[in-house]
């Protein structure tokens, strides 16, 4: 969640292939980094919605201004593919500087955490995927992440088609990808 002084409502800074919700500056859904009102995003998203809070000291005024600057600077950067990013990093031996010309979802969050000092400076944001948040793979230097709290469960994916087993909409950390039958 991001708060910008020029907007009364809390916002979500996200990076998606194409958001369901209109970006506050563009007025339409964007592919890549966008800013959308949190309540609008919750309303329009058709999947499960969970919230994972960070436990620890609140952001200082300087940190809040920094997050707002980052949100403005990264806004409308394209979405970048995690697999291609990992392949490039692997081929170059992780010696290339991180590329923020585009960002994927967890990379965006990890970079903000890194700049806030919650992750080590040498932590490479492109190596973290959603399943790493709250796992042993990602250790916060300040504070910790609470377990996720389910705000809303998707209903459309809960009903299987006749003659077919119900399949989860997304695969979470620790789950296995179901094989087609």
JSON list of C-alpha atoms in Angstrom, two decimals:
[
{"chain": "A", "resi": 1, "resn": "UNK", "atom": "CA", "xyz": [0.00, 0.00, 0.00]},
{"chain": "A", "resi": 2, "resn": "UNK", "atom": "CA", "xyz": [1.25, 3.47, -0.91]},
{"chain": "A", "resi": 3, "resn": "UNK", "atom": "CA", "xyz": [-0.01, 6.85, 0.17]},
{"chain": "A", "resi": 4, "resn": "UNK", "atom": "CA", "xyz": [0.67, 9.81, -2.08]},
{"chain": "A", "resi": 5, "resn": "UNK", "atom": "CA", "xyz": [0.01, 13.29, -0.65]},
{"chain": "A", "resi": 6, "resn": "UNK", "atom": "CA", "xyz": [-1.96, 14.34, -3.75]},
{"chain": "A", "resi": 7, "resn": "UNK", "atom": "CA", "xyz": [-4.44, 11.42, -3.37]},
{"chain": "A", "resi": 8, "resn": "UNK", "atom": "CA", "xyz": [-6.89, 10.95, -0.52]},
{"chain": "A", "resi": 9, "resn": "UNK", "atom": "CA", "xyz": [-7.19, 7.20, -0.91]},
{"chain": "A", "resi": 10, "resn": "UNK", "atom": "CA", "xyz": [-4.59, 4.49, -0.22]},
{"chain": "A", "resi": 11, "resn": "UNK", "atom": "CA", "xyz": [-3.12, 3.00, -3.40]},
{"chain": "A", "resi": 12, "resn": "UNK", "atom": "CA", "xyz": [-1.64, -0.29, -4.53]},
{"chain": "A", "resi": 13, "resn": "UNK", "atom": "CA", "xyz": [1.65, -0.07, -6.40]},
{"chain": "A", "resi": 14, "resn": "UNK", "atom": "CA", "xyz": [1.61, -3.17, -8.57]},
{"chain": "A", "resi": 15, "resn": "UNK", "atom": "CA", "xyz": [3.31, -4.70, -11.55]},
{"chain": "A", "resi": 16, "resn": "UNK", "atom": "CA", "xyz": [1.11, -6.98, -13.64]},
{"chain": "A", "resi": 17, "resn": "UNK", "atom": "CA", "xyz": [0.79, -8.21, -17.19]},
{"chain": "A", "resi": 18, "resn": "UNK", "atom": "CA", "xyz": [-2.47, -6.22, -17.32]},
{"chain": "A", "resi": 19, "resn": "UNK", "atom": "CA", "xyz": [-4.36, -4.96, -14.30]},
{"chain": "A", "resi": 20, "resn": "UNK", "atom": "CA", "xyz": [-8.13, -5.29, -14.05]},
{"chain": "A", "resi": 21, "resn": "UNK", "atom": "CA", "xyz": [-8.25, -1.84, -12.46]},
{"chain": "A", "resi": 22, "resn": "UNK", "atom": "CA", "xyz": [-7.68, 1.60, -13.94]},
{"chain": "A", "resi": 23, "resn": "UNK", "atom": "CA", "xyz": [-4.41, 3.32, -13.12]},
{"chain": "A", "resi": 24, "resn": "UNK", "atom": "CA", "xyz": [-4.94, 6.66, -11.33]},
{"chain": "A", "resi": 25, "resn": "UNK", "atom": "CA", "xyz": [-2.87, 8.62, -13.86]},
{"chain": "A", "resi": 26, "resn": "UNK", "atom": "CA", "xyz": [-3.71, 6.82, -17.10]},
{"chain": "A", "resi": 27, "resn": "UNK", "atom": "CA", "xyz": [-7.41, 6.27, -16.40]},
{"chain": "A", "resi": 28, "resn": "UNK", "atom": "CA", "xyz": [-7.24, 2.73, -17.82]},
{"chain": "A", "resi": 29, "resn": "UNK", "atom": "CA", "xyz": [-5.64, -0.60, -16.84]},
{"chain": "A", "resi": 30, "resn": "UNK", "atom": "CA", "xyz": [-1.91, -0.72, -17.56]},
{"chain": "A", "resi": 31, "resn": "UNK", "atom": "CA", "xyz": [0.55, -3.51, -18.30]},
{"chain": "A", "resi": 32, "resn": "UNK", "atom": "CA", "xyz": [3.48, -2.99, -15.97]},
{"chain": "A", "resi": 33, "resn": "UNK", "atom": "CA", "xyz": [3.85, -0.80, -12.91]},
{"chain": "A", "resi": 34, "resn": "UNK", "atom": "CA", "xyz": [0.64, 0.98, -12.04]},
{"chain": "A", "resi": 35, "resn": "UNK", "atom": "CA", "xyz": [-1.04, 2.78, -9.17]},
{"chain": "A", "resi": 36, "resn": "UNK", "atom": "CA", "xyz": [-4.64, 1.84, -8.41]},
{"chain": "A", "resi": 37, "resn": "UNK", "atom": "CA", "xyz": [-6.94, 2.67, -5.48]},
{"chain": "A", "resi": 38, "resn": "UNK", "atom": "CA", "xyz": [-6.81, -0.26, -3.07]},
{"chain": "A", "resi": 39, "resn": "UNK", "atom": "CA", "xyz": [-10.60, -0.53, -2.65]},
{"chain": "A", "resi": 40, "resn": "UNK", "atom": "CA", "xyz": [-11.15, -0.48, -6.42]},
{"chain": "A", "resi": 41, "resn": "UNK", "atom": "CA", "xyz": [-8.52, -3.21, -6.88]},
{"chain": "A", "resi": 42, "resn": "UNK", "atom": "CA", "xyz": [-10.15, -5.41, -4.22]},
{"chain": "A", "resi": 43, "resn": "UNK", "atom": "CA", "xyz": [-13.56, -4.87, -5.85]},
{"chain": "A", "resi": 44, "resn": "UNK", "atom": "CA", "xyz": [-12.39, -5.78, -9.35]},
{"chain": "A", "resi": 45, "resn": "UNK", "atom": "CA", "xyz": [-9.94, -8.63, -8.68]},
{"chain": "A", "resi": 46, "resn": "UNK", "atom": "CA", "xyz": [-11.43, -12.07, -9.30]},
{"chain": "A", "resi": 47, "resn": "UNK", "atom": "CA", "xyz": [-8.94, -14.17, -7.32]},
{"chain": "A", "resi": 48, "resn": "UNK", "atom": "CA", "xyz": [-8.19, -14.79, -3.68]},
{"chain": "A", "resi": 49, "resn": "UNK", "atom": "CA", "xyz": [-7.10, -11.68, -1.79]},
{"chain": "A", "resi": 50, "resn": "UNK", "atom": "CA", "xyz": [-4.81, -11.95, 1.21]},
{"chain": "A", "resi": 51, "resn": "UNK", "atom": "CA", "xyz": [-2.97, -9.33, 3.20]},
{"chain": "A", "resi": 52, "resn": "UNK", "atom": "CA", "xyz": [0.44, -9.88, 4.80]},
{"chain": "A", "resi": 53, "resn": "UNK", "atom": "CA", "xyz": [1.40, -7.11, 7.20]},
{"chain": "A", "resi": 54, "resn": "UNK", "atom": "CA", "xyz": [4.92, -6.19, 8.15]},
{"chain": "A", "resi": 55, "resn": "UNK", "atom": "CA", "xyz": [5.39, -6.19, 11.91]},
{"chain": "A", "resi": 56, "resn": "UNK", "atom": "CA", "xyz": [7.82, -3.58, 13.19]},
{"chain": "A", "resi": 57, "resn": "UNK", "atom": "CA", "xyz": [8.45, 0.12, 13.42]},
{"chain": "A", "resi": 58, "resn": "UNK", "atom": "CA", "xyz": [6.18, 2.37, 11.35]},
{"chain": "A", "resi": 59, "resn": "UNK", "atom": "CA", "xyz": [7.68, 4.22, 8.40]},
{"chain": "A", "resi": 60, "resn": "UNK", "atom": "CA", "xyz": [9.25, 7.55, 9.24]},
{"chain": "A", "resi": 61, "resn": "UNK", "atom": "CA", "xyz": [8.17, 10.64, 7.31]},
{"chain": "A", "resi": 62, "resn": "UNK", "atom": "CA", "xyz": [11.41, 10.41, 5.29]},
{"chain": "A", "resi": 63, "resn": "UNK", "atom": "CA", "xyz": [10.72, 6.75, 4.44]},
{"chain": "A", "resi": 64, "resn": "UNK", "atom": "CA", "xyz": [7.15, 7.58, 3.38]},
{"chain": "A", "resi": 65, "resn": "UNK", "atom": "CA", "xyz": [8.47, 10.32, 1.07]},
{"chain": "A", "resi": 66, "resn": "UNK", "atom": "CA", "xyz": [11.03, 7.87, -0.35]},
{"chain": "A", "resi": 67, "resn": "UNK", "atom": "CA", "xyz": [8.33, 5.27, -1.10]},
{"chain": "A", "resi": 68, "resn": "UNK", "atom": "CA", "xyz": [6.22, 7.96, -2.80]},
{"chain": "A", "resi": 69, "resn": "UNK", "atom": "CA", "xyz": [9.28, 8.98, -4.90]},
{"chain": "A", "resi": 70, "resn": "UNK", "atom": "CA", "xyz": [9.92, 5.36, -5.88]},
{"chain": "A", "resi": 71, "resn": "UNK", "atom": "CA", "xyz": [6.26, 4.91, -6.82]},
{"chain": "A", "resi": 72, "resn": "UNK", "atom": "CA", "xyz": [6.37, 7.99, -9.06]},
{"chain": "A", "resi": 73, "resn": "UNK", "atom": "CA", "xyz": [9.73, 7.02, -10.60]},
{"chain": "A", "resi": 74, "resn": "UNK", "atom": "CA", "xyz": [8.76, 3.41, -11.39]},
{"chain": "A", "resi": 75, "resn": "UNK", "atom": "CA", "xyz": [5.21, 4.20, -12.50]},
{"chain": "A", "resi": 76, "resn": "UNK", "atom": "CA", "xyz": [4.39, 2.91, -16.00]},
{"chain": "A", "resi": 77, "resn": "UNK", "atom": "CA", "xyz": [7.57, 0.85, -16.36]},
{"chain": "A", "resi": 78, "resn": "UNK", "atom": "CA", "xyz": [6.76, -2.31, -18.30]},
{"chain": "A", "resi": 79, "resn": "UNK", "atom": "CA", "xyz": [6.14, -5.70, -16.74]},
{"chain": "A", "resi": 80, "resn": "UNK", "atom": "CA", "xyz": [9.16, -7.96, -17.14]},
{"chain": "A", "resi": 81, "resn": "UNK", "atom": "CA", "xyz": [9.21, -11.73, -17.29]},
{"chain": "A", "resi": 82, "resn": "UNK", "atom": "CA", "xyz": [10.69, -13.41, -14.23]},
{"chain": "A", "resi": 83, "resn": "UNK", "atom": "CA", "xyz": [11.99, -16.48, -16.07]},
{"chain": "A", "resi": 84, "resn": "UNK", "atom": "CA", "xyz": [13.82, -14.40, -18.69]},
{"chain": "A", "resi": 85, "resn": "UNK", "atom": "CA", "xyz": [15.25, -12.18, -15.94]},
{"chain": "A", "resi": 86, "resn": "UNK", "atom": "CA", "xyz": [16.51, -15.19, -13.99]},
{"chain": "A", "resi": 87, "resn": "UNK", "atom": "CA", "xyz": [18.01, -16.70, -17.17]},
{"chain": "A", "resi": 88, "resn": "UNK", "atom": "CA", "xyz": [19.87, -13.46, -17.95]},
{"chain": "A", "resi": 89, "resn": "UNK", "atom": "CA", "xyz": [21.12, -13.19, -14.37]},
{"chain": "A", "resi": 90, "resn": "UNK", "atom": "CA", "xyz": [22.29, -16.82, -14.42]},
{"chain": "A", "resi": 91, "resn": "UNK", "atom": "CA", "xyz": [24.08, -16.51, -17.76]},
{"chain": "A", "resi": 92, "resn": "UNK", "atom": "CA", "xyz": [25.93, -13.40, -16.58]},
{"chain": "A", "resi": 93, "resn": "UNK", "atom": "CA", "xyz": [26.82, -14.99, -13.24]},
{"chain": "A", "resi": 94, "resn": "UNK", "atom": "CA", "xyz": [24.70, -12.42, -11.36]},
{"chain": "A", "resi": 95, "resn": "UNK", "atom": "CA", "xyz": [27.40, -9.82, -12.07]},
{"chain": "A", "resi": 96, "resn": "UNK", "atom": "CA", "xyz": [25.22, -7.42, -14.08]},
{"chain": "A", "resi": 97, "resn": "UNK", "atom": "CA", "xyz": [23.66, -4.55, -12.24]},
{"chain": "A", "resi": 98, "resn": "UNK", "atom": "CA", "xyz": [19.96, -5.14, -11.56]},
{"chain": "A", "resi": 99, "resn": "UNK", "atom": "CA", "xyz": [17.80, -3.90, -14.44]},
{"chain": "A", "resi": 100, "resn": "UNK", "atom": "CA", "xyz": [14.85, -1.79, -13.31]},
{"chain": "A", "resi": 101, "resn": "UNK", "atom": "CA", "xyz": [13.76, -0.67, -16.78]},
{"chain": "A", "resi": 102, "resn": "UNK", "atom": "CA", "xyz": [10.85, -3.06, -16.18]},
{"chain": "A", "resi": 103, "resn": "UNK", "atom": "CA", "xyz": [9.78, -5.00, -13.08]},
{"chain": "A", "resi": 104, "resn": "UNK", "atom": "CA", "xyz": [7.78, -8.04, -12.07]},
{"chain": "A", "resi": 105, "resn": "UNK", "atom": "CA", "xyz": [5.53, -7.99, -9.00]},
{"chain": "A", "resi": 106, "resn": "UNK", "atom": "CA", "xyz": [7.72, -9.43, -6.25]},
{"chain": "A", "resi": 107, "resn": "UNK", "atom": "CA", "xyz": [10.83, -7.69, -7.61]},
{"chain": "A", "resi": 108, "resn": "UNK", "atom": "CA", "xyz": [9.02, -4.36, -7.19]},
{"chain": "A", "resi": 109, "resn": "UNK", "atom": "CA", "xyz": [8.13, -5.11, -3.56]},
{"chain": "A", "resi": 110, "resn": "UNK", "atom": "CA", "xyz": [11.60, -6.51, -2.78]},
{"chain": "A", "resi": 111, "resn": "UNK", "atom": "CA", "xyz": [13.30, -3.41, -4.22]},
{"chain": "A", "resi": 112, "resn": "UNK", "atom": "CA", "xyz": [11.19, -1.15, -2.02]},
{"chain": "A", "resi": 113, "resn": "UNK", "atom": "CA", "xyz": [12.00, -3.35, 1.00]},
{"chain": "A", "resi": 114, "resn": "UNK", "atom": "CA", "xyz": [15.70, -3.17, 0.09]},
{"chain": "A", "resi": 115, "resn": "UNK", "atom": "CA", "xyz": [15.65, 0.62, -0.19]},
{"chain": "A", "resi": 116, "resn": "UNK", "atom": "CA", "xyz": [13.85, 0.88, 3.16]},
{"chain": "A", "resi": 117, "resn": "UNK", "atom": "CA", "xyz": [16.67, -1.17, 4.71]},
{"chain": "A", "resi": 118, "resn": "UNK", "atom": "CA", "xyz": [14.42, -4.15, 5.46]},
{"chain": "A", "resi": 119, "resn": "UNK", "atom": "CA", "xyz": [16.45, -6.36, 3.10]},
{"chain": "A", "resi": 120, "resn": "UNK", "atom": "CA", "xyz": [20.23, -6.46, 2.87]},
{"chain": "A", "resi": 121, "resn": "UNK", "atom": "CA", "xyz": [21.69, -4.08, 0.25]},
{"chain": "A", "resi": 122, "resn": "UNK", "atom": "CA", "xyz": [23.29, -7.02, -1.56]},
{"chain": "A", "resi": 123, "resn": "UNK", "atom": "CA", "xyz": [19.96, -8.90, -1.81]},
{"chain": "A", "resi": 124, "resn": "UNK", "atom": "CA", "xyz": [19.03, -9.17, -5.49]},
{"chain": "A", "resi": 125, "resn": "UNK", "atom": "CA", "xyz": [15.30, -8.29, -5.79]},
{"chain": "A", "resi": 126, "resn": "UNK", "atom": "CA", "xyz": [15.00, -10.26, -9.04]},
{"chain": "A", "resi": 127, "resn": "UNK", "atom": "CA", "xyz": [15.67, -13.51, -7.15]},
{"chain": "A", "resi": 128, "resn": "UNK", "atom": "CA", "xyz": [12.59, -13.19, -4.94]},
{"chain": "A", "resi": 129, "resn": "UNK", "atom": "CA", "xyz": [9.21, -14.50, -6.04]},
{"chain": "A", "resi": 130, "resn": "UNK", "atom": "CA", "xyz": [5.91, -14.24, -4.13]},
{"chain": "A", "resi": 131, "resn": "UNK", "atom": "CA", "xyz": [6.46, -17.57, -2.33]},
{"chain": "A", "resi": 132, "resn": "UNK", "atom": "CA", "xyz": [9.66, -16.23, -0.75]},
{"chain": "A", "resi": 133, "resn": "UNK", "atom": "CA", "xyz": [7.83, -13.55, 1.24]},
{"chain": "A", "resi": 134, "resn": "UNK", "atom": "CA", "xyz": [7.47, -14.88, 4.77]},
{"chain": "A", "resi": 135, "resn": "UNK", "atom": "CA", "xyz": [9.74, -17.88, 4.05]},
{"chain": "A", "resi": 136, "resn": "UNK", "atom": "CA", "xyz": [13.26, -18.64, 5.25]},
{"chain": "A", "resi": 137, "resn": "UNK", "atom": "CA", "xyz": [14.53, -17.52, 1.83]},
{"chain": "A", "resi": 138, "resn": "UNK", "atom": "CA", "xyz": [13.74, -13.91, 2.70]},
{"chain": "A", "resi": 139, "resn": "UNK", "atom": "CA", "xyz": [14.93, -12.60, 6.04]},
{"chain": "A", "resi": 140, "resn": "UNK", "atom": "CA", "xyz": [13.99, -9.06, 6.97]},
{"chain": "A", "resi": 141, "resn": "UNK", "atom": "CA", "xyz": [16.64, -7.03, 8.75]},
{"chain": "A", "resi": 142, "resn": "UNK", "atom": "CA", "xyz": [14.00, -4.93, 10.52]},
{"chain": "A", "resi": 143, "resn": "UNK", "atom": "CA", "xyz": [10.68, -6.36, 11.59]},
{"chain": "A", "resi": 144, "resn": "UNK", "atom": "CA", "xyz": [9.01, -9.51, 10.31]},
{"chain": "A", "resi": 145, "resn": "UNK", "atom": "CA", "xyz": [6.10, -10.52, 8.11]},
{"chain": "A", "resi": 146, "resn": "UNK", "atom": "CA", "xyz": [2.89, -11.69, 9.75]},
{"chain": "A", "resi": 147, "resn": "UNK", "atom": "CA", "xyz": [1.11, -14.71, 8.31]},
{"chain": "A", "resi": 148, "resn": "UNK", "atom": "CA", "xyz": [-1.22, -13.82, 5.43]},
{"chain": "A", "resi": 149, "resn": "UNK", "atom": "CA", "xyz": [-4.82, -13.02, 6.32]},
{"chain": "A", "resi": 150, "resn": "UNK", "atom": "CA", "xyz": [-7.41, -14.01, 3.72]},
{"chain": "A", "resi": 151, "resn": "UNK", "atom": "CA", "xyz": [-9.58, -10.97, 2.98]},
{"chain": "A", "resi": 152, "resn": "UNK", "atom": "CA", "xyz": [-11.71, -12.62, 0.31]},
{"chain": "A", "resi": 153, "resn": "UNK", "atom": "CA", "xyz": [-11.77, -16.04, -1.31]},
{"chain": "A", "resi": 154, "resn": "UNK", "atom": "CA", "xyz": [-12.53, -16.34, -5.00]},
{"chain": "A", "resi": 155, "resn": "UNK", "atom": "CA", "xyz": [-15.84, -18.02, -5.65]},
{"chain": "A", "resi": 156, "resn": "UNK", "atom": "CA", "xyz": [-15.72, -18.57, -9.40]},
{"chain": "A", "resi": 157, "resn": "UNK", "atom": "CA", "xyz": [-12.78, -21.00, -9.30]},
{"chain": "A", "resi": 158, "resn": "UNK", "atom": "CA", "xyz": [-14.26, -22.98, -6.39]},
{"chain": "A", "resi": 159, "resn": "UNK", "atom": "CA", "xyz": [-16.94, -24.65, -8.50]},
{"chain": "A", "resi": 160, "resn": "UNK", "atom": "CA", "xyz": [-15.59, -27.37, -10.80]},
{"chain": "A", "resi": 161, "resn": "UNK", "atom": "CA", "xyz": [-16.89, -27.84, -14.30]},
{"chain": "A", "resi": 162, "resn": "UNK", "atom": "CA", "xyz": [-19.13, -30.92, -14.61]},
{"chain": "A", "resi": 163, "resn": "UNK", "atom": "CA", "xyz": [-17.01, -34.08, -14.70]},
{"chain": "A", "resi": 164, "resn": "UNK", "atom": "CA", "xyz": [-13.75, -32.26, -13.83]},
{"chain": "A", "resi": 165, "resn": "UNK", "atom": "CA", "xyz": [-12.01, -31.83, -10.47]},
{"chain": "A", "resi": 166, "resn": "UNK", "atom": "CA", "xyz": [-11.71, -28.35, -8.98]},
{"chain": "A", "resi": 167, "resn": "UNK", "atom": "CA", "xyz": [-8.27, -26.84, -9.69]},
{"chain": "A", "resi": 168, "resn": "UNK", "atom": "CA", "xyz": [-6.73, -23.96, -7.74]},
{"chain": "A", "resi": 169, "resn": "UNK", "atom": "CA", "xyz": [-6.52, -20.67, -9.61]},
{"chain": "A", "resi": 170, "resn": "UNK", "atom": "CA", "xyz": [-2.89, -20.15, -8.56]},
{"chain": "A", "resi": 171, "resn": "UNK", "atom": "CA", "xyz": [-0.13, -22.32, -7.16]},
{"chain": "A", "resi": 172, "resn": "UNK", "atom": "CA", "xyz": [1.19, -21.10, -3.81]},
{"chain": "A", "resi": 173, "resn": "UNK", "atom": "CA", "xyz": [4.51, -21.84, -2.16]},
{"chain": "A", "resi": 174, "resn": "UNK", "atom": "CA", "xyz": [4.81, -25.46, -1.15]},
{"chain": "A", "resi": 175, "resn": "UNK", "atom": "CA", "xyz": [2.05, -26.69, -3.47]},
{"chain": "A", "resi": 176, "resn": "UNK", "atom": "CA", "xyz": [2.60, -28.85, -6.49]},
{"chain": "A", "resi": 177, "resn": "UNK", "atom": "CA", "xyz": [1.32, -28.07, -9.93]},
{"chain": "A", "resi": 178, "resn": "UNK", "atom": "CA", "xyz": [-1.55, -30.50, -10.64]},
{"chain": "A", "resi": 179, "resn": "UNK", "atom": "CA", "xyz": [-0.98, -32.66, -13.70]},
{"chain": "A", "resi": 180, "resn": "UNK", "atom": "CA", "xyz": [-3.63, -32.74, -16.42]},
{"chain": "A", "resi": 181, "resn": "UNK", "atom": "CA", "xyz": [-5.75, -35.88, -16.40]}
]
